[in-house]
Short mmCIF file of C-alpha atoms and ligand atoms in Angstrom, two decimals:
data_model
loop_
_atom_site.label_atom_id
_atom_site.label_comp_id
_atom_site.label_asym_id
_atom_site.label_seq_id
_atom_site.Cartn_x
_atom_site.Cartn_y
_atom_site.Cartn_z
CA UNK A 1 -158.33 -116.34 54.94
CA UNK A 2 -156.93 -113.96 58.39
CA UNK A 3 -158.30 -114.36 61.49
CA UNK A 4 -160.07 -111.50 63.46
CA UNK A 5 -158.12 -111.44 66.44
CA UNK A 6 -160.51 -111.09 70.04
CA UNK A 7 -160.44 -109.17 73.05
CA UNK A 8 -163.47 -109.48 75.78
CA UNK A 9 -165.34 -106.23 74.94
CA UNK A 10 -165.81 -104.79 71.84
CA UNK A 11 -168.11 -101.85 70.49
CA UNK A 12 -169.31 -102.08 67.03
CA UNK A 13 -170.72 -98.16 66.09
CA UNK A 14 -171.50 -96.94 62.88
CA UNK A 15 -169.59 -93.98 61.82
CA UNK A 16 -172.19 -92.14 59.27
CA UNK A 17 -175.84 -91.61 59.31
CA UNK A 18 -177.10 -95.40 60.23
CA UNK A 19 -177.09 -97.97 57.69
CA UNK A 20 -173.56 -98.76 57.18
CA UNK A 21 -174.29 -102.64 57.46
CA UNK A 22 -173.40 -103.20 61.22
CA UNK A 23 -175.37 -106.09 61.41
CA UNK A 24 -173.85 -107.97 58.85
CA UNK A 25 -170.16 -107.08 60.60
CA UNK A 26 -171.87 -107.99 64.25
CA UNK A 27 -173.06 -111.23 62.74
CA UNK A 28 -169.57 -111.77 61.41
CA UNK A 29 -167.94 -110.59 64.62
CA UNK A 30 -170.02 -112.92 66.63
CA UNK A 31 -168.88 -116.34 65.43
CA UNK A 32 -166.23 -115.98 68.26
CA UNK A 33 -168.20 -113.80 70.61
CA UNK A 34 -170.22 -115.16 73.95
CA UNK A 35 -172.66 -112.65 74.31
CA UNK A 36 -174.35 -109.81 71.67
CA UNK A 37 -175.50 -106.49 73.54
CA UNK A 38 -177.75 -103.89 72.19
CA UNK A 39 -177.65 -100.49 74.32
CA UNK A 40 -179.45 -97.83 72.30
CA UNK A 41 -182.55 -96.54 70.36
CA UNK A 42 -185.20 -99.18 69.59
CA UNK A 43 -187.30 -100.61 66.79
CA UNK A 44 -186.45 -97.79 64.83
CA UNK A 45 -183.14 -99.61 63.87
CA UNK A 46 -183.53 -102.43 61.28
CA UNK A 47 -181.00 -105.00 60.19
CA UNK A 48 -181.24 -107.27 57.57
CA UNK A 49 -178.58 -110.49 58.03
CA UNK A 50 -178.37 -113.09 55.23
CA UNK A 51 -177.20 -116.50 56.29
CA UNK A 52 -177.18 -119.25 53.04
CA UNK A 53 -179.79 -117.01 51.36
CA UNK A 54 -182.13 -116.74 53.96
CA UNK A 55 -182.96 -113.24 55.13
CA UNK A 56 -183.58 -112.45 58.85
CA UNK A 57 -184.88 -108.98 59.68
CA UNK A 58 -184.09 -107.79 63.37
CA UNK A 59 -185.26 -104.37 65.03
CA UNK A 60 -184.86 -105.40 68.79
CA UNK A 61 -183.09 -108.82 69.25
CA UNK A 62 -179.45 -108.37 68.69
CA UNK A 63 -178.46 -110.35 65.51
CA UNK A 64 -175.91 -112.44 67.34
CA UNK A 65 -178.61 -115.11 68.40
CA UNK A 66 -178.88 -116.30 65.14
CA UNK A 67 -175.65 -117.98 66.06
CA UNK A 68 -176.75 -119.41 69.35
CA UNK A 69 -175.19 -116.18 71.24
CA UNK A 70 -176.77 -114.75 74.54
CA UNK A 71 -178.63 -111.70 73.42
CA UNK A 72 -178.85 -108.66 75.55
CA UNK A 73 -181.26 -106.03 75.36
CA UNK A 74 -179.77 -102.93 77.64
CA UNK A 75 -181.27 -100.04 79.68
CA UNK A 76 -180.06 -97.39 77.32
CA UNK A 77 -182.80 -99.02 74.97
CA UNK A 78 -186.74 -98.23 74.38
CA UNK A 79 -189.09 -101.11 73.60
CA UNK A 80 -192.00 -101.63 71.83
CA UNK A 81 -193.50 -104.84 73.47
CA UNK A 82 -195.52 -105.65 70.65
CA UNK A 83 -192.57 -105.62 68.28
CA UNK A 84 -190.27 -107.65 70.49
CA UNK A 85 -192.78 -110.02 71.17
CA UNK A 86 -193.62 -110.43 67.69
CA UNK A 87 -189.54 -110.57 66.79
CA UNK A 88 -189.13 -113.61 69.58
CA UNK A 89 -192.05 -115.30 68.34
CA UNK A 90 -190.77 -115.60 64.69
CA UNK A 91 -187.44 -116.33 65.59
CA UNK A 92 -188.66 -119.16 67.73
CA UNK A 93 -190.85 -120.24 64.70
CA UNK A 94 -187.61 -120.36 62.45
CA UNK A 95 -186.34 -123.00 64.96
CA UNK A 96 -183.68 -120.35 66.84
CA UNK A 97 -182.70 -121.64 70.33
CA UNK A 98 -183.19 -117.82 71.75
CA UNK A 99 -180.80 -117.07 74.59
CA UNK A 100 -182.39 -113.41 75.52
CA UNK A 101 -182.13 -110.94 78.16
CA UNK A 102 -184.07 -107.78 78.64
CA UNK A 103 -183.27 -104.85 81.35
CA UNK A 104 -185.78 -103.95 83.95
CA UNK A 105 -184.31 -100.41 83.65
CA UNK A 106 -185.18 -100.15 79.82
CA UNK A 107 -188.31 -98.31 79.00
CA UNK A 108 -191.07 -98.89 77.22
CA UNK A 109 -192.69 -97.57 74.30
CA UNK A 110 -196.67 -97.57 74.16
CA UNK A 111 -198.92 -97.18 71.47
CA UNK A 112 -200.09 -93.34 72.36
CA UNK A 113 -196.07 -92.86 71.90
CA UNK A 114 -195.95 -94.01 68.29
CA UNK A 115 -199.01 -91.78 67.46
CA UNK A 116 -197.43 -88.66 69.31
CA UNK A 117 -194.23 -89.44 66.73
CA UNK A 118 -195.86 -89.14 64.06
CA UNK A 119 -198.59 -86.40 64.66
CA UNK A 120 -195.80 -84.59 65.73
CA UNK A 121 -193.93 -84.71 62.54
CA UNK A 122 -196.95 -83.77 60.59
CA UNK A 123 -196.97 -80.50 62.79
CA UNK A 124 -193.73 -79.73 61.89
CA UNK A 125 -194.09 -79.46 58.09
CA UNK A 126 -191.53 -78.70 56.23
CA UNK A 127 -189.00 -78.63 59.49
CA UNK A 128 -189.62 -82.37 60.09
CA UNK A 129 -186.82 -84.49 61.26
CA UNK A 130 -187.96 -87.12 59.14
CA UNK A 131 -188.34 -89.66 61.99
CA UNK A 132 -189.56 -93.59 61.38
CA UNK A 133 -192.56 -92.92 63.47
CA UNK A 134 -191.93 -95.52 65.75
CA UNK A 135 -192.39 -93.34 68.96
CA UNK A 136 -188.80 -93.39 69.58
CA UNK A 137 -188.45 -89.73 70.55
CA UNK A 138 -191.58 -89.45 72.55
CA UNK A 139 -190.36 -92.42 74.69
CA UNK A 140 -187.28 -90.96 75.63
CA UNK A 141 -188.89 -87.70 75.93
CA UNK A 142 -190.84 -89.37 78.91
CA UNK A 143 -187.52 -91.03 80.09
CA UNK A 144 -186.04 -87.79 80.58
CA UNK A 145 -189.45 -86.20 82.12
CA UNK A 146 -189.29 -89.02 84.59
CA UNK A 147 -193.04 -88.32 85.52
CA UNK A 148 -194.35 -90.24 82.74
CA UNK A 149 -192.56 -93.13 81.96
CA UNK A 150 -193.06 -97.06 81.84
CA UNK A 151 -189.80 -98.91 82.78
CA UNK A 152 -190.04 -102.54 81.68
CA UNK A 153 -189.89 -103.18 85.65
CA UNK A 154 -193.07 -101.51 86.02
CA UNK A 155 -194.48 -102.85 82.86
CA UNK A 156 -194.28 -106.31 84.05
CA UNK A 157 -195.16 -105.65 87.47
CA UNK A 158 -198.74 -106.10 89.53
CA UNK A 159 -199.06 -102.29 89.54
CA UNK A 160 -198.73 -101.35 85.92
CA UNK A 161 -202.29 -100.70 85.25
CA UNK A 162 -202.31 -98.26 88.37
CA UNK A 163 -199.50 -96.65 86.85
CA UNK A 164 -201.01 -96.36 83.16
CA UNK A 165 -203.97 -94.86 84.84
CA UNK A 166 -201.54 -92.22 86.51
CA UNK A 167 -200.03 -91.57 83.34
CA UNK A 168 -202.57 -91.38 80.92
CA UNK A 169 -204.25 -88.94 83.39
CA UNK A 170 -200.97 -86.31 82.74
CA UNK A 171 -201.28 -86.95 79.03
CA UNK A 172 -205.22 -85.95 78.62
CA UNK A 173 -204.22 -82.66 76.86
CA UNK A 174 -201.84 -84.67 74.34
CA UNK A 175 -204.18 -87.60 74.12
CA UNK A 176 -206.79 -85.41 72.69
CA UNK A 177 -204.76 -83.03 70.87
CA UNK A 178 -203.80 -86.49 68.68
CA UNK A 179 -207.38 -87.24 68.98
CA UNK A 180 -206.40 -90.55 71.00
CA UNK A 181 -209.77 -89.84 72.74
CA UNK A 182 -212.15 -87.42 72.02
CA UNK A 183 -213.24 -86.63 75.56
CA UNK A 184 -211.94 -87.20 79.11
CA UNK A 185 -215.02 -89.45 79.14
CA UNK A 186 -213.29 -92.03 77.17
CA UNK A 187 -210.06 -92.30 78.90
CA UNK A 188 -211.22 -95.29 80.85
CA UNK A 189 -211.90 -97.20 77.89
CA UNK A 190 -208.50 -96.20 76.01
CA UNK A 191 -206.62 -97.65 79.43
CA UNK A 192 -208.60 -100.75 79.17
CA UNK A 193 -208.01 -101.07 75.53
CA UNK A 194 -204.20 -100.74 76.33
CA UNK A 195 -204.36 -103.37 79.09
CA UNK A 196 -205.98 -106.40 77.29
CA UNK A 197 -203.32 -105.86 74.61
CA UNK A 198 -200.44 -105.32 76.85
CA UNK A 199 -200.81 -107.59 79.87
CA UNK A 200 -200.41 -110.38 77.14
CA UNK A 201 -196.91 -108.83 75.98
CA UNK A 202 -196.03 -108.30 79.61
CA UNK A 203 -196.81 -111.89 80.22
CA UNK A 204 -194.99 -112.93 77.63
CA UNK A 205 -191.77 -110.96 78.34
CA UNK A 206 -191.51 -111.45 81.81
CA UNK A 207 -189.50 -114.38 81.72
CA UNK A 208 -186.30 -112.37 79.86
CA UNK A 209 -186.14 -109.72 82.37
CA UNK A 210 -183.36 -108.94 84.86
CA UNK A 211 -180.69 -106.60 85.53
CA UNK A 212 -178.60 -106.60 82.87
CA UNK A 213 -175.49 -104.77 83.84
CA UNK A 214 -175.07 -107.06 86.99
CA UNK A 215 -175.21 -109.90 84.44
CA UNK A 216 -172.85 -108.52 81.99
CA UNK A 217 -170.62 -107.18 84.37
CA UNK A 218 -170.43 -111.18 85.70
CA UNK A 219 -170.31 -112.30 82.11
CA UNK A 220 -166.80 -109.97 81.53
CA UNK A 221 -165.50 -111.06 84.78
CA UNK A 222 -165.68 -114.69 83.65
CA UNK A 223 -163.57 -113.44 80.18
CA UNK A 224 -166.82 -113.90 78.20
CA UNK A 225 -166.39 -112.13 75.10
CA UNK A 226 -169.19 -109.29 74.82
CA UNK A 227 -169.84 -107.16 71.51
CA UNK A 228 -171.99 -104.40 72.18
CA UNK A 229 -173.94 -103.71 68.82
CA UNK A 230 -174.56 -100.16 68.59
CA UNK A 231 -178.00 -99.04 66.71
CA UNK A 232 -178.03 -95.87 64.28
CA UNK A 233 -174.55 -93.65 63.26
CA UNK A 234 -172.92 -91.13 64.90
CA UNK A 235 -174.52 -88.58 63.14
CA UNK A 236 -177.46 -89.81 64.43
CA UNK A 237 -176.18 -89.41 68.27
CA UNK A 238 -178.66 -86.90 70.21
CA UNK A 239 -175.36 -84.88 71.27
CA UNK A 240 -172.91 -85.52 68.49
CA UNK A 241 -175.09 -85.77 65.59
CA UNK A 242 -176.61 -83.24 62.95
CA UNK A 243 -178.98 -81.88 65.99
CA UNK A 244 -181.93 -81.86 65.50
CA UNK A 245 -181.92 -84.05 62.70
CA UNK A 246 -180.72 -86.75 65.01
CA UNK A 247 -182.34 -89.62 66.95
CA UNK A 248 -183.22 -89.55 70.38
CA UNK A 249 -180.39 -91.47 72.12
CA UNK A 250 -176.25 -91.76 72.05
CA UNK A 251 -175.29 -94.13 69.14
CA UNK A 252 -171.54 -93.41 69.76
CA UNK A 253 -169.25 -95.64 71.91
CA UNK A 254 -169.91 -93.73 75.04
CA UNK A 255 -173.27 -95.15 75.01
CA UNK A 256 -172.32 -98.86 75.14
CA UNK A 257 -171.22 -97.64 78.75
CA UNK A 258 -174.43 -96.05 79.88
CA UNK A 259 -176.66 -98.09 77.94
CA UNK A 260 -175.32 -101.35 79.17
CA UNK A 261 -174.33 -100.32 82.66
CA UNK A 262 -170.79 -101.45 81.76
CA UNK A 263 -167.93 -98.87 83.07
CA UNK A 264 -165.41 -97.23 80.17
CA UNK A 265 -162.21 -99.46 81.63
CA UNK A 266 -164.31 -102.62 80.39
CA UNK A 267 -164.14 -101.66 77.13
CA UNK A 268 -160.82 -102.97 75.06
CA UNK A 269 -161.65 -102.23 71.34
CA UNK A 270 -164.06 -100.03 69.50
CA UNK A 271 -164.50 -100.50 65.82
CA UNK A 272 -166.58 -98.22 63.21
CA UNK A 273 -168.44 -99.71 60.54
CA UNK A 274 -168.17 -97.28 57.26
CA UNK A 275 -170.01 -97.84 54.33
CA UNK A 276 -168.01 -97.06 51.25
CA UNK A 277 -170.01 -94.37 50.25
CA UNK A 278 -172.53 -92.32 52.15
CA UNK A 279 -176.36 -92.63 52.80
CA UNK A 280 -179.17 -90.95 54.90
CA UNK A 281 -182.18 -91.23 55.51
CA UNK A 282 -184.79 -88.57 56.96
CA UNK A 283 -183.91 -84.75 56.67
CA UNK A 284 -180.73 -82.64 57.53
CA UNK A 285 -177.67 -81.52 55.83
CA UNK A 286 -175.73 -84.15 53.61
CA UNK A 287 -172.60 -82.19 51.79
CA UNK A 288 -171.90 -84.92 49.74
CA UNK A 289 -175.50 -86.21 48.55
CA UNK A 290 -175.71 -86.63 45.19
CA UNK A 291 -179.10 -86.12 43.26
CA UNK A 292 -178.03 -87.17 40.09
CA UNK A 293 -177.75 -90.55 38.26
CA UNK A 294 -174.75 -91.44 40.22
CA UNK A 295 -176.98 -91.32 43.75
CA UNK A 296 -179.87 -93.16 41.73
CA UNK A 297 -177.19 -95.99 40.69
CA UNK A 298 -175.87 -95.94 44.36
CA UNK A 299 -179.70 -96.57 45.61
CA UNK A 300 -180.32 -99.08 43.41
CA UNK A 301 -177.00 -101.15 43.46
CA UNK A 302 -176.76 -100.67 47.36
CA UNK A 303 -180.27 -101.71 47.92
CA UNK A 304 -180.73 -98.42 49.80
CA UNK A 305 -184.40 -98.03 51.07
CA UNK A 306 -184.95 -98.59 54.81
CA UNK A 307 -185.20 -101.79 56.23
CA UNK A 308 -187.73 -100.36 59.14
CA UNK A 309 -189.81 -97.97 56.53
CA UNK A 310 -189.08 -98.74 53.05
CA UNK A 311 -188.08 -95.18 52.51
CA UNK A 312 -185.44 -94.31 49.71
CA UNK A 313 -182.26 -93.51 51.12
CA UNK A 314 -180.59 -90.22 49.81
CA UNK A 315 -176.95 -91.15 48.78
CA UNK A 316 -173.57 -89.67 47.95
CA UNK A 317 -169.78 -90.04 47.94
CA UNK A 318 -167.56 -90.99 50.60
CA UNK A 319 -166.91 -88.59 53.06
CA UNK A 320 -163.61 -88.84 55.17
CA UNK A 321 -164.43 -85.47 57.40
CA UNK A 322 -167.01 -87.47 58.89
CA UNK A 323 -165.13 -90.53 59.48
CA UNK A 324 -162.01 -88.59 61.17
CA UNK A 325 -165.24 -86.91 63.54
CA UNK A 326 -166.45 -90.38 64.22
CA UNK A 327 -162.89 -91.59 65.12
CA UNK A 328 -162.49 -88.48 67.23
CA UNK A 329 -165.85 -89.16 69.15
CA UNK A 330 -165.79 -92.78 69.67
CA UNK A 331 -162.12 -93.59 69.74
CA UNK A 332 -162.15 -95.92 67.00
CA UNK A 333 -159.12 -98.57 66.83
CA UNK A 334 -160.20 -99.66 63.42
CA UNK A 335 -162.63 -99.20 60.44
CA UNK A 336 -164.61 -101.99 58.59
CA UNK A 337 -165.48 -101.14 55.32
CA UNK A 338 -168.65 -102.37 53.95
CA UNK A 339 -170.80 -102.20 50.61
CA UNK A 340 -167.18 -102.06 48.43
CA UNK A 341 -168.82 -104.10 45.50
CA UNK A 342 -171.53 -101.14 45.10
CA UNK A 343 -169.09 -99.09 43.32
CA UNK A 344 -168.35 -101.11 40.73
CA UNK A 345 -168.80 -100.70 37.10
CA UNK A 346 -168.32 -96.54 38.05
CA UNK A 347 -165.71 -94.84 35.75
CA UNK A 348 -164.62 -92.17 38.51
CA UNK A 349 -165.27 -92.16 42.11
CA UNK A 350 -164.89 -89.07 44.27
CA UNK A 351 -164.06 -88.77 48.23
CA UNK A 352 -164.56 -85.75 50.18
CA UNK A 353 -161.50 -84.79 52.31
CA UNK A 354 -162.55 -81.34 53.56
CA UNK A 355 -165.11 -78.60 53.29
CA UNK A 356 -165.32 -74.70 51.94
CA UNK A 357 -167.33 -72.68 53.88
CA UNK A 358 -167.45 -69.00 52.43
CA UNK A 359 -164.31 -69.60 50.50
CA UNK A 360 -162.48 -71.39 53.50
CA UNK A 361 -161.15 -74.81 53.91
CA UNK A 362 -162.49 -76.34 56.67
CA UNK A 363 -160.75 -80.20 57.85
CA UNK A 364 -163.03 -80.53 60.80
CA UNK A 365 -166.76 -81.74 61.14
CA UNK A 366 -168.78 -78.52 62.14
CA UNK A 367 -170.43 -78.39 65.04
CA UNK A 368 -173.24 -76.31 64.06
CA UNK A 369 -175.87 -77.23 61.78
CA UNK A 370 -175.99 -73.82 59.84
CA UNK A 371 -172.40 -74.06 59.41
CA UNK A 372 -172.73 -77.87 57.96
CA UNK A 373 -175.53 -76.28 55.91
CA UNK A 374 -173.10 -74.16 54.29
CA UNK A 375 -170.42 -77.21 53.25
CA UNK A 376 -169.49 -77.79 50.02
CA UNK A 377 -167.68 -80.89 49.31
CA UNK A 378 -163.61 -80.62 48.32
CA UNK A 379 -162.80 -84.01 46.75
CA UNK A 380 -160.34 -85.79 45.41
CA UNK A 381 -160.76 -88.27 42.57
CA UNK A 382 -159.74 -91.79 41.72
CA UNK A 383 -160.29 -94.37 39.04
CA UNK A 384 -163.02 -96.66 39.20
CA UNK A 385 -163.20 -100.51 38.50
CA UNK A 386 -165.08 -102.50 36.32
CA UNK A 387 -168.03 -104.78 36.56
CA UNK A 388 -167.99 -107.72 38.64
CA UNK A 389 -170.40 -110.53 39.09
CA UNK A 390 -171.60 -111.72 42.48
CA UNK A 391 -170.22 -114.69 42.19
CA UNK A 392 -166.78 -113.56 41.59
CA UNK A 393 -167.02 -111.33 44.55
CA UNK A 394 -167.66 -114.50 46.47
CA UNK A 395 -164.32 -116.06 44.88
CA UNK A 396 -162.39 -112.82 45.68
CA UNK A 397 -163.45 -112.67 49.26
CA UNK A 398 -162.41 -116.57 49.58
CA UNK A 399 -158.85 -115.32 48.96
CA UNK A 400 -157.92 -112.21 50.62
CA UNK A 401 -157.22 -108.28 49.97
CA UNK A 402 -154.93 -108.96 47.37
CA UNK A 403 -157.64 -110.54 44.99
CA UNK A 404 -159.39 -107.42 44.78
CA UNK A 405 -159.14 -105.13 41.48
CA UNK A 406 -156.44 -103.03 41.75
CA UNK A 407 -158.50 -99.81 41.76
CA UNK A 408 -160.38 -101.13 44.56
CA UNK A 409 -157.45 -101.65 46.68
CA UNK A 410 -156.23 -98.29 45.75
CA UNK A 411 -159.57 -97.23 46.80
CA UNK A 412 -159.34 -98.83 50.32
CA UNK A 413 -156.06 -97.83 50.83
CA UNK A 414 -156.51 -93.93 50.16
CA UNK A 415 -159.35 -94.26 52.83
CA UNK A 416 -156.96 -96.21 55.24
CA UNK A 417 -154.24 -93.33 54.82
CA UNK A 418 -156.80 -90.50 54.88
CA UNK A 419 -158.77 -91.68 57.86
CA UNK A 420 -155.18 -93.02 59.43
CA UNK A 421 -156.80 -96.35 60.99
CA UNK A 422 -156.42 -100.09 60.02
CA UNK A 423 -158.98 -101.28 58.02
CA UNK A 424 -159.55 -104.73 59.16
CA UNK A 425 -162.85 -106.00 57.39
CA UNK A 426 -163.93 -105.61 53.97
CA UNK A 427 -167.51 -106.59 53.05
CA UNK A 428 -168.20 -106.71 49.21
CA UNK A 429 -171.47 -108.73 49.46
CA UNK A 430 -174.47 -109.18 51.87
CA UNK A 431 -173.76 -112.88 52.50
CA UNK A 432 -171.26 -113.94 55.71
CA UNK A 433 -168.83 -115.24 52.93
CA UNK A 434 -168.81 -111.92 51.32
CA UNK A 435 -166.05 -110.84 53.67
CA UNK A 436 -162.13 -110.04 53.62
CA UNK A 437 -160.67 -109.86 56.71
CA UNK A 438 -157.68 -107.28 56.25
CA UNK A 439 -154.52 -106.25 58.58
CA UNK A 440 -153.64 -102.82 56.98
P1 IMP B 1 -186.48 -91.88 65.10
O1 IMP B 1 -184.98 -92.15 65.58
O2 IMP B 1 -187.37 -92.95 64.39
O3 IMP B 1 -186.93 -90.13 65.75
O4 IMP B 1 -185.96 -90.91 63.81
C1 IMP B 1 -184.92 -89.95 63.67
C2 IMP B 1 -184.02 -89.78 62.65
O5 IMP B 1 -182.99 -91.03 62.96
C3 IMP B 1 -184.30 -89.92 61.43
O6 IMP B 1 -183.71 -89.21 60.36
C4 IMP B 1 -184.40 -91.55 60.96
O7 IMP B 1 -184.68 -91.73 59.45
C5 IMP B 1 -183.05 -91.56 61.60
N1 IMP B 1 -183.19 -93.10 61.74
C6 IMP B 1 -183.55 -93.71 62.98
N2 IMP B 1 -183.36 -94.84 63.14
C7 IMP B 1 -182.10 -95.12 61.86
C8 IMP B 1 -181.81 -96.45 61.35
O8 IMP B 1 -181.81 -97.34 62.00
N3 IMP B 1 -180.94 -96.00 60.60
C9 IMP B 1 -181.08 -94.77 59.68
N4 IMP B 1 -181.51 -93.73 60.09
C10 IMP B 1 -182.35 -93.92 61.49
#
């Protein structure tokens, strides 16, 4: 098997709407890394990593910790202390020796953020975003507002209660609106309820908190290999995604700099993770969506149900217009292609190479959502390959690219040619071993 070559700092980003299988790719690359960093999002993300048939679920802790690597949760993330404490305890329970650092500048999701998130979705009715309901949007909104935010440094300080009291006062109208308190008289008892539970979390997390930007830059100065693990995907980025049907953070490669506190010159390589077909959860336009039996086939075969919410994912053909857009926005150096095995058994495969909007052929991903809503995919068609048993995939992965079925090789080569990027990693199953390293 070929080896992946390493440079000190690598960003791994999703090229589609998240759920591309970044967790597995990061886990695979983490073998040779020293540090793995989360730089955006919160517990809306979810990775499942399979190691020798043992399933590990992650929402906040970088999955590299499974291999004894240093995990860092950067300033660009939002942290739900309840979820993080549960995750840390579960990992400790599994006997993982946890080396974890949490940024003092990251923002904290409070219980009311979760309630606001769900309440606002209900109010949006048919216009709903389809959020994960984890309080992500309201936490980032408070960060940007500056007056009602709680950073990790506040959360673990002695002044937390005082700060919380001031914030709750400002939030009275919303607390009433969403039925969290019935009248202002309940404010004090609501605060006490939070303090009782959350001061325990603060105590448990205090020892992990530091200035992670300082730490990461020191690691890079020492020549340590750092992997920056993007959560969600390019099309869910708050600036470059399909706004407003996006998450509230910068999921693209630029987010690694602001979200971890490292300068752009410190990034050596950017790997885009692309699923061999496309999926999305939540609302918003999706040009290659399949609402027929092929869509159902992809969902069932690919286990396309959310790790965080269990929601069925919408499924469709691979869209190269999206991959080329991700290449531009993230300065991708290469692609990692995942879930190629899921396509086995389909007679014909389609790849979207352009869109048609009002009779015109468009090759660039539209900047406006109303244009995107009008896009009709223009496809090329390729022959599929026969059904392959899981054990056979393992056998193929043990060999190399050449061992893939002929039509699977053609499919991968076509993507390589259309996107004009090397495809260096091909994943053909959930396990670490079901991975092919290919120098295209
Ligand atoms: P939020 O991040 O919970 O506010 O959700 C905003 C949008 O991003 C919704 O469409 C979610 O389904 C989507 N989303 C958030 N996190 C993920 C993820 O990790 N994978 C895929 N979609 C996500």
